Coordinates of C-alpha atoms in Angstrom, one line a residue:
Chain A
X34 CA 2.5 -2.2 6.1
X35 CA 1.9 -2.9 9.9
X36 CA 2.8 0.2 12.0
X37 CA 4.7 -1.2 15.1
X38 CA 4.2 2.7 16.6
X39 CA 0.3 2.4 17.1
X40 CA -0.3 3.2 20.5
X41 CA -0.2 0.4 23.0
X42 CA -2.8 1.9 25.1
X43 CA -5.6 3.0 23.5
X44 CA -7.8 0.6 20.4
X45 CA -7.2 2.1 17.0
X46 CA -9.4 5.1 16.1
X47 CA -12.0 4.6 14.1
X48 CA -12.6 6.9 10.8
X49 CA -15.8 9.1 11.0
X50 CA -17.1 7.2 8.2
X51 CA -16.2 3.9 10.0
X52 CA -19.7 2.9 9.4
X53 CA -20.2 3.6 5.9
X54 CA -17.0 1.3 5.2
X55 CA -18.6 -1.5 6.9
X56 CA -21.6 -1.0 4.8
X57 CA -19.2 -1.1 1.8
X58 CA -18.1 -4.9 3.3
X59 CA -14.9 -3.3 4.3
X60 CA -12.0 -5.4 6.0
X61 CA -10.3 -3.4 8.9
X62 CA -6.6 -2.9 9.4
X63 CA -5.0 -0.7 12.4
X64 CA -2.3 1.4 11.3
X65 CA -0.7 4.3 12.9
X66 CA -3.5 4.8 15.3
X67 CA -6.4 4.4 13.3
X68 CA -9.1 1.7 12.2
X69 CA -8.1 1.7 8.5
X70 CA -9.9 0.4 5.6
X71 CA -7.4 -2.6 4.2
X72 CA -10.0 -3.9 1.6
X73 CA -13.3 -3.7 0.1
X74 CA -13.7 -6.4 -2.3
X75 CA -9.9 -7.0 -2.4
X76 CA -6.6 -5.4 -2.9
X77 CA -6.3 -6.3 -6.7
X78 CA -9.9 -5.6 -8.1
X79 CA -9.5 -2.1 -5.9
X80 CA -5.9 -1.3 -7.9
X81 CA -7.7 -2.2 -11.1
X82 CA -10.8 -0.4 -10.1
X83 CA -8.1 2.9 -10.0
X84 CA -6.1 1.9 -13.0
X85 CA -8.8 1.3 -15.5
X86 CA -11.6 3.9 -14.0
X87 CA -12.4 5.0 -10.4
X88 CA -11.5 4.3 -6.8
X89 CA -12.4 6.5 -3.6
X90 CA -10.0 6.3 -0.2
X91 CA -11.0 7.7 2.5
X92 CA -7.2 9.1 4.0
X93 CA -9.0 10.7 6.8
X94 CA -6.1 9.3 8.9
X95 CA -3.1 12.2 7.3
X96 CA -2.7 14.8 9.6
X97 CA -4.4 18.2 8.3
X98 CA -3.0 21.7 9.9
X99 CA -4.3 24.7 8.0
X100 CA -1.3 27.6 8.7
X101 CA -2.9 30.9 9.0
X102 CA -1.9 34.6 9.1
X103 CA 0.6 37.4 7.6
X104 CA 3.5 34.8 8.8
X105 CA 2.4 31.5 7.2
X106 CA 4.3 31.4 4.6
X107 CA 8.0 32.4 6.4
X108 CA 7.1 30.2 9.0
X109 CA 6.2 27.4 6.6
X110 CA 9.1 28.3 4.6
X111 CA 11.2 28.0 7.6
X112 CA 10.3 24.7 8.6
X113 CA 10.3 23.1 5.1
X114 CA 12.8 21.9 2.3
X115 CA 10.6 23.2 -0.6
X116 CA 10.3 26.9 -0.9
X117 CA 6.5 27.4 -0.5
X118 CA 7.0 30.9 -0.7
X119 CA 7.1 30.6 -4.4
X120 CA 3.6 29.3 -4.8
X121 CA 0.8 31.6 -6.0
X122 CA -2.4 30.8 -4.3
X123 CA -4.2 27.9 -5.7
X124 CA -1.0 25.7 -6.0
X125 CA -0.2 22.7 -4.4
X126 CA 3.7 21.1 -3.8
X127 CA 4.9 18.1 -2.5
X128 CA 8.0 18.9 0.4
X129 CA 9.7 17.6 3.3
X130 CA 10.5 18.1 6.8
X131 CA 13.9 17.3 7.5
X132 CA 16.7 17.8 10.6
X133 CA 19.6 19.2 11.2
X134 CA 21.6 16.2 9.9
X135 CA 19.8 16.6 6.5
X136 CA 17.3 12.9 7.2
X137 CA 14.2 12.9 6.3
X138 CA 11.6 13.6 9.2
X139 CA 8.2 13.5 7.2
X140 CA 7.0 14.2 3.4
X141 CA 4.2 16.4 3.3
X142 CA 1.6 18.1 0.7
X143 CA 1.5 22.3 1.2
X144 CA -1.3 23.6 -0.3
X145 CA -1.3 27.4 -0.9
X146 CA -5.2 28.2 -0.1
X147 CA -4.9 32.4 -0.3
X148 CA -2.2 34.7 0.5
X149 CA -1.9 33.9 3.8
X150 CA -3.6 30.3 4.1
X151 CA -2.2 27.0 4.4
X152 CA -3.0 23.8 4.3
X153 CA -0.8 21.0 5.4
X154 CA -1.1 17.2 4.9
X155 CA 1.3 15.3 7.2
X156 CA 1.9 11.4 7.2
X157 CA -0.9 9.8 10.3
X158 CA 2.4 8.3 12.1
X159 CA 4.2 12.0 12.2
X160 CA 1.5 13.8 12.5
X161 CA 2.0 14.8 16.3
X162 CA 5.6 15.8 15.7
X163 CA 4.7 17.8 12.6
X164 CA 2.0 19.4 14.5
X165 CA 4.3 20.6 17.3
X166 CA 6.7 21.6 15.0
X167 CA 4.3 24.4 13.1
X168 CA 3.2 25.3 16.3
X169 CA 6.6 26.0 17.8
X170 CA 7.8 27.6 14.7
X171 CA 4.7 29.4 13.7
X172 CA 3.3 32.9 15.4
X173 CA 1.2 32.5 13.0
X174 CA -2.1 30.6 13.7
X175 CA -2.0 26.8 13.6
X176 CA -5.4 25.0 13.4
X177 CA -5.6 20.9 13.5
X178 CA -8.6 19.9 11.6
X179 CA -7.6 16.3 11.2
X180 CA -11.0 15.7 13.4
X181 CA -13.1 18.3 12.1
X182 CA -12.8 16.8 8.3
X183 CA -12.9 13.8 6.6
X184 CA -10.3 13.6 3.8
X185 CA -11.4 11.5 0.4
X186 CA -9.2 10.7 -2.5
X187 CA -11.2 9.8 -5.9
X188 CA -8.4 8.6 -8.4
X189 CA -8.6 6.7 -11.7
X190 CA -9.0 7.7 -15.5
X191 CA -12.9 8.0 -14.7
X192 CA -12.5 10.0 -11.3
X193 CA -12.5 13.7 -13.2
X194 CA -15.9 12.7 -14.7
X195 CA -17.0 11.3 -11.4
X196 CA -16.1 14.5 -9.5
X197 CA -17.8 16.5 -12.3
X198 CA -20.9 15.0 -12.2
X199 CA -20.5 15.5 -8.0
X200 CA -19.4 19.0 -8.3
X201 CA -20.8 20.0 -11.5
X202 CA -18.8 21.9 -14.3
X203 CA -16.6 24.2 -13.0
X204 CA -14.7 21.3 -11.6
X205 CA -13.3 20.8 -14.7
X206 CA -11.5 24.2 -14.6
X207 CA -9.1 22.4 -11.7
X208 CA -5.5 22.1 -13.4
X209 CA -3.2 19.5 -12.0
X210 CA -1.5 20.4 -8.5
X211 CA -3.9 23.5 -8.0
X212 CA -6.8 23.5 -5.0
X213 CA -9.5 25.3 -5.0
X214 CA -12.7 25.7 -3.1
X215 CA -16.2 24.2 -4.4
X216 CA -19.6 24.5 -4.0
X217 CA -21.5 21.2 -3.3
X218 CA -24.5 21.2 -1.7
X219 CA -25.2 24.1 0.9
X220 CA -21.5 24.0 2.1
X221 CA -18.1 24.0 0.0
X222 CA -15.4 21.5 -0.6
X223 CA -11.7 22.3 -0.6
X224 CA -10.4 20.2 -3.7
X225 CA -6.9 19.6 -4.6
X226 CA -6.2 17.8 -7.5
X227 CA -3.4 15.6 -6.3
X228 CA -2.9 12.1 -5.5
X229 CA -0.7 8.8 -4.7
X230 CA -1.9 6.4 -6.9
X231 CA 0.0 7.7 -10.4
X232 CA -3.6 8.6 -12.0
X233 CA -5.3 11.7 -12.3
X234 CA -8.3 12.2 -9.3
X235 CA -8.6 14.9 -6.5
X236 CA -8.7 15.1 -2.7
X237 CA -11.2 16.5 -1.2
X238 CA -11.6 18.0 1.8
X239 CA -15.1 18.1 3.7
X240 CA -16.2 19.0 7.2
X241 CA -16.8 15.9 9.0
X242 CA -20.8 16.6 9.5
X243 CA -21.4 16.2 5.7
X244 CA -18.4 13.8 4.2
X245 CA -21.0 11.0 4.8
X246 CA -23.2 12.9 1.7
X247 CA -20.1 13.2 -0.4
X248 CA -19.0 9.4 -0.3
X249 CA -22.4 8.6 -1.1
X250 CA -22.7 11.2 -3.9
X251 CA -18.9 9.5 -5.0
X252 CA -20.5 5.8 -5.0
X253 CA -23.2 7.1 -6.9
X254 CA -21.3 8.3 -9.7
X255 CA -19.8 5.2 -10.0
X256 CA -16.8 5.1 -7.9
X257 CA -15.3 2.2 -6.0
X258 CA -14.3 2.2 -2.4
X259 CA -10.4 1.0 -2.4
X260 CA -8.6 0.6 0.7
X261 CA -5.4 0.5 2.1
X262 CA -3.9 -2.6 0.3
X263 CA -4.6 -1.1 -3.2
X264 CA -3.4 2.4 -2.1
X265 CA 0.1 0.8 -1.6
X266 CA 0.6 -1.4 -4.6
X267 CA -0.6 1.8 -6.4
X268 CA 1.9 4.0 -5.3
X269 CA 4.8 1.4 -5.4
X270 CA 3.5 1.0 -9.0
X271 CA 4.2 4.9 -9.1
X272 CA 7.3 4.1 -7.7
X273 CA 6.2 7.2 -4.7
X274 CA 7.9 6.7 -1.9
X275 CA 6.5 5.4 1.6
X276 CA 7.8 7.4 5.1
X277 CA 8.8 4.7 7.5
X278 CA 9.5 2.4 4.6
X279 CA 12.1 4.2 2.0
X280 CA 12.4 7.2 3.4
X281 CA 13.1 8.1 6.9
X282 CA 15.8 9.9 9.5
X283 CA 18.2 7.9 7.6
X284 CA 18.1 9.0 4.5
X285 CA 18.6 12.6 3.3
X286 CA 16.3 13.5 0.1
X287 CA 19.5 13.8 -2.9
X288 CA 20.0 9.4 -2.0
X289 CA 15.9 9.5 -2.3
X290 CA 15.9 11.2 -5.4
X291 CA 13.8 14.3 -3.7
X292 CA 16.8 16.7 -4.4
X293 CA 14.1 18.2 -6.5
X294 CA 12.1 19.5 -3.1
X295 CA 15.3 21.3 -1.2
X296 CA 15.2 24.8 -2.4
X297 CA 18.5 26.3 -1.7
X298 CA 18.0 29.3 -4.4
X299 CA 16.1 31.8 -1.7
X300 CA 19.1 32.1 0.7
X301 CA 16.3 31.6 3.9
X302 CA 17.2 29.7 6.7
X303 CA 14.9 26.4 6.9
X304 CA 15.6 23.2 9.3
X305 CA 18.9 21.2 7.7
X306 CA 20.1 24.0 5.4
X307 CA 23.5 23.7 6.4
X308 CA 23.4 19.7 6.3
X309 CA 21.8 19.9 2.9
X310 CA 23.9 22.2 1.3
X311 CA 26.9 19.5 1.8
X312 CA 25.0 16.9 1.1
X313 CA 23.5 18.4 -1.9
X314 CA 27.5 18.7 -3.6
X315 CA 28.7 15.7 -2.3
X316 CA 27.9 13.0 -5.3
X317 CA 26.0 10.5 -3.0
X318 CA 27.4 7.1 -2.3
X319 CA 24.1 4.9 -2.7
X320 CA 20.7 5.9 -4.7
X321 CA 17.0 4.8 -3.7
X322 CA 16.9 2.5 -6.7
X323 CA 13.7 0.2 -8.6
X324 CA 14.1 -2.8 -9.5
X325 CA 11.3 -5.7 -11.0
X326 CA 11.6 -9.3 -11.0
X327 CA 12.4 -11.4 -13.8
X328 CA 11.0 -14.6 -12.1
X329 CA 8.2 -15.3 -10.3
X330 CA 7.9 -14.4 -6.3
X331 CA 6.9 -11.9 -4.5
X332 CA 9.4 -9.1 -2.8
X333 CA 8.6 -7.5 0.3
X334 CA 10.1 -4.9 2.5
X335 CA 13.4 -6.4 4.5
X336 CA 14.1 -8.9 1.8
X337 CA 18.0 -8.8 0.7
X338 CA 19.4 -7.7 -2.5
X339 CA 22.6 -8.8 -3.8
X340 CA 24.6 -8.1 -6.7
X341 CA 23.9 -10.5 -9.4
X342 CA 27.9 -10.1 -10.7
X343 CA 29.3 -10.9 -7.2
X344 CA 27.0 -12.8 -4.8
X345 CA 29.2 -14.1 -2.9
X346 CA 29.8 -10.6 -1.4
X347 CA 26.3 -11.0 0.3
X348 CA 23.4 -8.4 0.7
X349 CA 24.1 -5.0 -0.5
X350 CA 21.1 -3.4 0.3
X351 CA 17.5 -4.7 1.5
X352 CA 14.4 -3.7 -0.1
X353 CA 12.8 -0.9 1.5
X354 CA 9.1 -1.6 -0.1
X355 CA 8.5 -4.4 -2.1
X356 CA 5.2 -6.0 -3.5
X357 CA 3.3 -7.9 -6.6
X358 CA 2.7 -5.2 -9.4
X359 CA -1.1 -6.1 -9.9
X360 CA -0.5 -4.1 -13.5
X361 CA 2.8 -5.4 -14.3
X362 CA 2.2 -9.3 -13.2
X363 CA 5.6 -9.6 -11.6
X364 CA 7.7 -8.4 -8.3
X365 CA 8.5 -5.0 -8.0
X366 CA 10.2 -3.4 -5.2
X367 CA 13.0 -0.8 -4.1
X368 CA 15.9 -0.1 -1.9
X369 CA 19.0 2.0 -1.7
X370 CA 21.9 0.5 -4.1
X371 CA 25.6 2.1 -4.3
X372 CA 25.2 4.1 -7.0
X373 CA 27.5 1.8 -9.2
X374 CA 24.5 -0.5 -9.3
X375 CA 21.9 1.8 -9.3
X376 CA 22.0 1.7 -13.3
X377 CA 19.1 1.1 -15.4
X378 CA 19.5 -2.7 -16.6
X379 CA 21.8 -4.1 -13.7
X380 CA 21.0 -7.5 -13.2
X381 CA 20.6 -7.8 -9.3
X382 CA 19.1 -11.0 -7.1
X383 CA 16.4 -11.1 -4.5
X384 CA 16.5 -13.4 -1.6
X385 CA 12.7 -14.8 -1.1
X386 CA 12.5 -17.4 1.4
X387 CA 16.5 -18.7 1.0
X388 CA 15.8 -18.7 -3.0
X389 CA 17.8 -16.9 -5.3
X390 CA 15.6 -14.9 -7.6
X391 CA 17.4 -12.8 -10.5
X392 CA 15.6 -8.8 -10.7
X393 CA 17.1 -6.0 -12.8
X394 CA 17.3 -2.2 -11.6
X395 CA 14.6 0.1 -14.2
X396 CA 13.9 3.6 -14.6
X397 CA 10.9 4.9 -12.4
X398 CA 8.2 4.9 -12.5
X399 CA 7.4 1.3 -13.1
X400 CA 4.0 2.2 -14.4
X401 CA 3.0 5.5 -16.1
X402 CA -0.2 6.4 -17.2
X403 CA -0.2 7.5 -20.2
X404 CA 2.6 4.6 -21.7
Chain B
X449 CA -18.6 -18.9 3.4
X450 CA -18.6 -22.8 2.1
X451 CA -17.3 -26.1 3.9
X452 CA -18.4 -29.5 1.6
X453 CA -19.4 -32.5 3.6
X454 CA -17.0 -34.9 1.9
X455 CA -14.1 -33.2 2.6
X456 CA -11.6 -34.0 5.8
X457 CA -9.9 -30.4 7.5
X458 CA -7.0 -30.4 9.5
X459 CA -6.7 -27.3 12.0
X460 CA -4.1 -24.9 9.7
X461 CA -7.0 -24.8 7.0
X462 CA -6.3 -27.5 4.8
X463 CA -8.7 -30.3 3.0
X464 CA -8.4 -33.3 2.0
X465 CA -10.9 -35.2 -0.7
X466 CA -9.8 -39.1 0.1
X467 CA -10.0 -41.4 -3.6
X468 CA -9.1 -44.4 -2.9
X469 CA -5.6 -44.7 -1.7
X470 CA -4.8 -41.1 -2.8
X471 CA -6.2 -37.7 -1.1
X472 CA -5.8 -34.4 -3.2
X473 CA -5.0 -31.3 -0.5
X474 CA -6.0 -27.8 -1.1
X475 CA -7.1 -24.6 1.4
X476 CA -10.5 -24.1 2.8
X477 CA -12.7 -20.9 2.3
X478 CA -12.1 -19.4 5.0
X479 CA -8.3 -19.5 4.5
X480 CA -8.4 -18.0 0.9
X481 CA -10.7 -14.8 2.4
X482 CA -8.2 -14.5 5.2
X483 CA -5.3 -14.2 2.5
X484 CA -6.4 -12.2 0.0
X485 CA -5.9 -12.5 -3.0
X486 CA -3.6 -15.2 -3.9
X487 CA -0.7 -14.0 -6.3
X488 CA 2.1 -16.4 -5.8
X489 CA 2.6 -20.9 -4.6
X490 CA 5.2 -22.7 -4.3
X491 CA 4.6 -26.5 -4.4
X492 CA 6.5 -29.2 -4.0
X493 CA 8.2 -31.4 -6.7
X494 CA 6.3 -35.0 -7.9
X495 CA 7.8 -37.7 -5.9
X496 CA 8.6 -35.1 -2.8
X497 CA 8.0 -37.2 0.7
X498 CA 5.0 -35.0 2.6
X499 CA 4.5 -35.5 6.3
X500 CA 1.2 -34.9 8.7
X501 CA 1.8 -31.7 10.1
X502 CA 5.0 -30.0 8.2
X503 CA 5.2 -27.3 5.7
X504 CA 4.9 -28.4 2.1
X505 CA 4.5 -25.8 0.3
X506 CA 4.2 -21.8 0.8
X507 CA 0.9 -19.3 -0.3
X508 CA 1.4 -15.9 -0.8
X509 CA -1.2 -13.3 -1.8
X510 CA -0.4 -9.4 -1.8
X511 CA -0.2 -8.8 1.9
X512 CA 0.6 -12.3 3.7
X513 CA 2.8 -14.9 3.0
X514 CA 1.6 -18.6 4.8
X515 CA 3.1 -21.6 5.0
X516 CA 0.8 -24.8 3.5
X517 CA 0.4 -27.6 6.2
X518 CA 0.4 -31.4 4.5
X519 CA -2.9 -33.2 6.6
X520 CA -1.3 -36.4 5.3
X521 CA 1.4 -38.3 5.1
X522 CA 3.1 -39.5 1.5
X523 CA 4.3 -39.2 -1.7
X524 CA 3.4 -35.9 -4.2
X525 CA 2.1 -37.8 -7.6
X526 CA 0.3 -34.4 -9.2
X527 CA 0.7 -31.0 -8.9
X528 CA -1.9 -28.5 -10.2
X529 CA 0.3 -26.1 -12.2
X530 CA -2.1 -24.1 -13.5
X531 CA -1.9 -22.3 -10.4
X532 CA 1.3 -21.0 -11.8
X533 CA -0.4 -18.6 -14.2
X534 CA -3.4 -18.8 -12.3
X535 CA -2.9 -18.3 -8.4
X536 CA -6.5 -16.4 -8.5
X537 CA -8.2 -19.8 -8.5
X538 CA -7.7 -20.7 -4.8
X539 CA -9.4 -18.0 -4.2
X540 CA -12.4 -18.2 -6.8
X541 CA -12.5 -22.3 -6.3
X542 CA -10.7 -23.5 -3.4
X543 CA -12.3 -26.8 -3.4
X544 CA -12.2 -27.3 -7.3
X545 CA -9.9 -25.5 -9.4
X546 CA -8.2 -24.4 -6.7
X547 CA -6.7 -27.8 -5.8
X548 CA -3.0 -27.6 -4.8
X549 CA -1.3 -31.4 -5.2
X550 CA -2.5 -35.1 -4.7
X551 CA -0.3 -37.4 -2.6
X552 CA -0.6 -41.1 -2.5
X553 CA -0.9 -42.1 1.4
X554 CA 1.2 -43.7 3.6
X555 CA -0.7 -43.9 6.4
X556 CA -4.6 -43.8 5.7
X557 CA -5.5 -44.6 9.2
X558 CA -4.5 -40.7 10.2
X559 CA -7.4 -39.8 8.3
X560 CA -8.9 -40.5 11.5
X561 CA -7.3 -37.4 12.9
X562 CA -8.8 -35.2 10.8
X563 CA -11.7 -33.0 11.3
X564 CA -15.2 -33.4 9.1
X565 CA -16.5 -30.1 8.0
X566 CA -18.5 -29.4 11.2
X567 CA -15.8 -29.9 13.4
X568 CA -13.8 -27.3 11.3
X569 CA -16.9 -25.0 11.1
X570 CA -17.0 -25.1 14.6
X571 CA -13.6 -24.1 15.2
X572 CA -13.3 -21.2 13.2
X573 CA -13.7 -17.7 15.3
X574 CA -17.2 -16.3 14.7

């Protein structure tokens, strides 16, 4: 999870709520330019903190640009694979930013906030590319508020009880992948309810003068800070894919299985069109597969992947994200397999450390929550 | 964060508790919190030839992967495989339950080049 692109000349920044993590025992971590939180009281009582009640992240570090004006939305639409035009105010959808050639630039999160307000949520290591790119593309107005606000994400079967008792009733009212402003205190909270981590939760967005109240308010109702570490084996657990990891300029979205994101029904020009339309008929040749150990080990991103069949024809792939499935007690990991053994049930081996270990492609996601 | 008297440290983090001519080998405090959670060993086979100062075995917890350093030289007569189901115990006991394998000694007189648990204290960044 190290990001080789941190900035060489300046320390990491730290989070506005740096100190309150260190009150919390927090272990720091730098990653794409800021002083993250890796761990509180460790990676796996954090993941089962989330899977079993409530965990709080603070993912202050995502780039936030709220999109503003008559021309949001075309402009949005215009930049992006998903057609945000579609969404009626209070909605929130998962999209991309891709290039000409059709790879993948950056995911995102659009949030429809009125009409003609947006919300964007851009990965911390893309940020300043996705920044310039809404402000080249837009007329309309482009605001960073990355600084300005503190971004908190309360997931876990227990968060929506948590964020009720923080936000009182009318929280509950919040239907999945809708935002929605609310009172708290003297101010209000933009609250989304989406997430990373494969549970149900909310992000909340708060200016940065106050989001010290709200993760106390959080801890009080009985939420556990969860850092970094958890926040990845969660979403490999939810088999959601990383940027920088398994997808990237490399990839186009149909081999990622995002096909679902490129919205060629509206007939509007938006960055890659062209590129996606072919690539969008063409059957692709290799498909962002998951795959779980069936020994024990532990895979990690870079490791190789062979076919079990025919070994001797050496690595087919190498594992784009890998890790131990706190959840599922074994190795779980993915990477890009031609599509003939991208099959549910083909038997596969990981290389860990010159040993052989057998794995077997499975149907995402690796953990659901309501199995 | 604990270092027992009666133990011997070498400078990658290992101890050693000496009985008679055999010394069981395991992973200090401090290297357990710098890991993480512990999720995964591999240890070597009874009868496998350890030497002072080489790899003989690998840790991994969610986010590192570290090779184990033998303080000793000899010959691996136990294993603790309940680590196997258990990994979490180097990091809950690392001087007790946590224990990794026991080797029968070669060479005793290198326990001279080991560190007491001041001298490992000492070392460790503060």
């Amino acid at each position: 999870m190290s990001d080789e692109r941190a900035s060489q000349e300046q320390a990491p920044q730290k989070l506005a709520l740096h100190d309150r993590h260190v009150d919390a025992g927090a272990r720091f971590t730098p990653f794409s330019g800021w002083e993250m939180p890796l761990q509180y009281t460790g990676i796996i009582d954090e993941h089962e903190a989330v899977r079993t009640s409530a965990g709080v992240f603070d993912v202050s570090h995502l780039g936030r640009v709220i999109v503003d004006g008559p021309n949001a939305g075309h402009c949005l639409r215009s930049v992006t694979t998903y057609n945000v035009l579609e969404m009626r105010p209070g909605r929130a959808h998962y999209s991309l930013y891709c290039n000409d050639t059709g790879g993948i630039v950056d995911d995102i999160f659009v949030y429809r906030l009125a009409e003609e307000r947006w919300l964007v949520v851009q990965n911390a290591a893309n940020h300043a590319q996705g920044l310039a790119l809404l402000g080249k593309s837009c007329e309309a107005a482009t605001e960073d508020i990355t600084e300005s606000t503190v971004m908190l994400a309360v997931q876990g079967p227990e968060a929506r009880a948590a964020l009720t008792r923080v936000l009182g009733r009318n929280f509950q009212e919040l239907a999945a992948r809708r935002c929605a402003q609310f009172s708290w205190r003297n101010t209000s909270l933009l609250v989304a309810r989406t997430g990373y981590t494969g549970e149900d939760g909310a992000e909340c967005t708060v200016e940065r003068s106050l989001a010290g109240e709200l993760w106390d308010d959080l801890l009080a109702a009985g939420v556990k800070p969860a850092g970094l570490g958890a926040r990845d084996t969660l979403r490999l657990e939810a088999a959601l894919p990383l940027h920088g990891n398994d997808i990237d300029l490399s990839t186009n979205p149909f081999e990622a299985g995002l096909g679902w994101v490129v919205s060629m029904n509206d007939d509007t020009p938006f960055i890659g069109r062209n590129s996606l339309k072919s690539l969008g008929t063409e059957a692709p040749s290799r498909q962002l597969s998951h795959m779980r150990l069936l020994d024990r080990g532990v895979p990690r991103h870079g490791y190789p992947v062979l076919d079990a069949n025919s070994p001797e024809a050496g690595p087919l792939a190498t594992l784009t994200s890998g890790t131990f499935s706190p959840t599922l007690r074994t190795g779980i990991g993915m990477a890009y397999l031609p599509v003939a053994l991208a099959e549910s049930g083909a038997r596969l081996i990981v290389e860990i450390h010159g040993r052989a270990i057998p794995a077997k492609v499975v149907p995402r996601p690796f953990y659901r929550r309501d199995a | 964060m604990e270092f027992p008297e009666n133990l011997l440290y070498n400078t990658e983090d290992e101890w050693v508790r000496v009985d008679g001519d055999e010394a069981i080998i395991g992973i200090s405090d401090f290297a357990q919190d710098q890991l993480g959670d512990i999720v995964y060993l591999e240890l070597p086979e009874l009868g496998t030839t350890v030497k002072s100062g080489e790899p003989f075995g690998v840790v991994e917890s969610v986010k590192a992967v570290s090779d184990l350093y033998c303080p000793i030289d000899g010959i691996v007569v136990a294993r603790n495989d309940g680590l196997v189901e258990e990994p979490q115990l180097v990091n809950s006991s690392p001087y007790e339950e946590g224990w990794m394998i026991t080797v029968r000694m070669s060479e005793p007189n290198k326990l001279d080049d080991l560190l007491t648990a001041d001298d490992y204290r000492n070392r460790l960044p503060q």
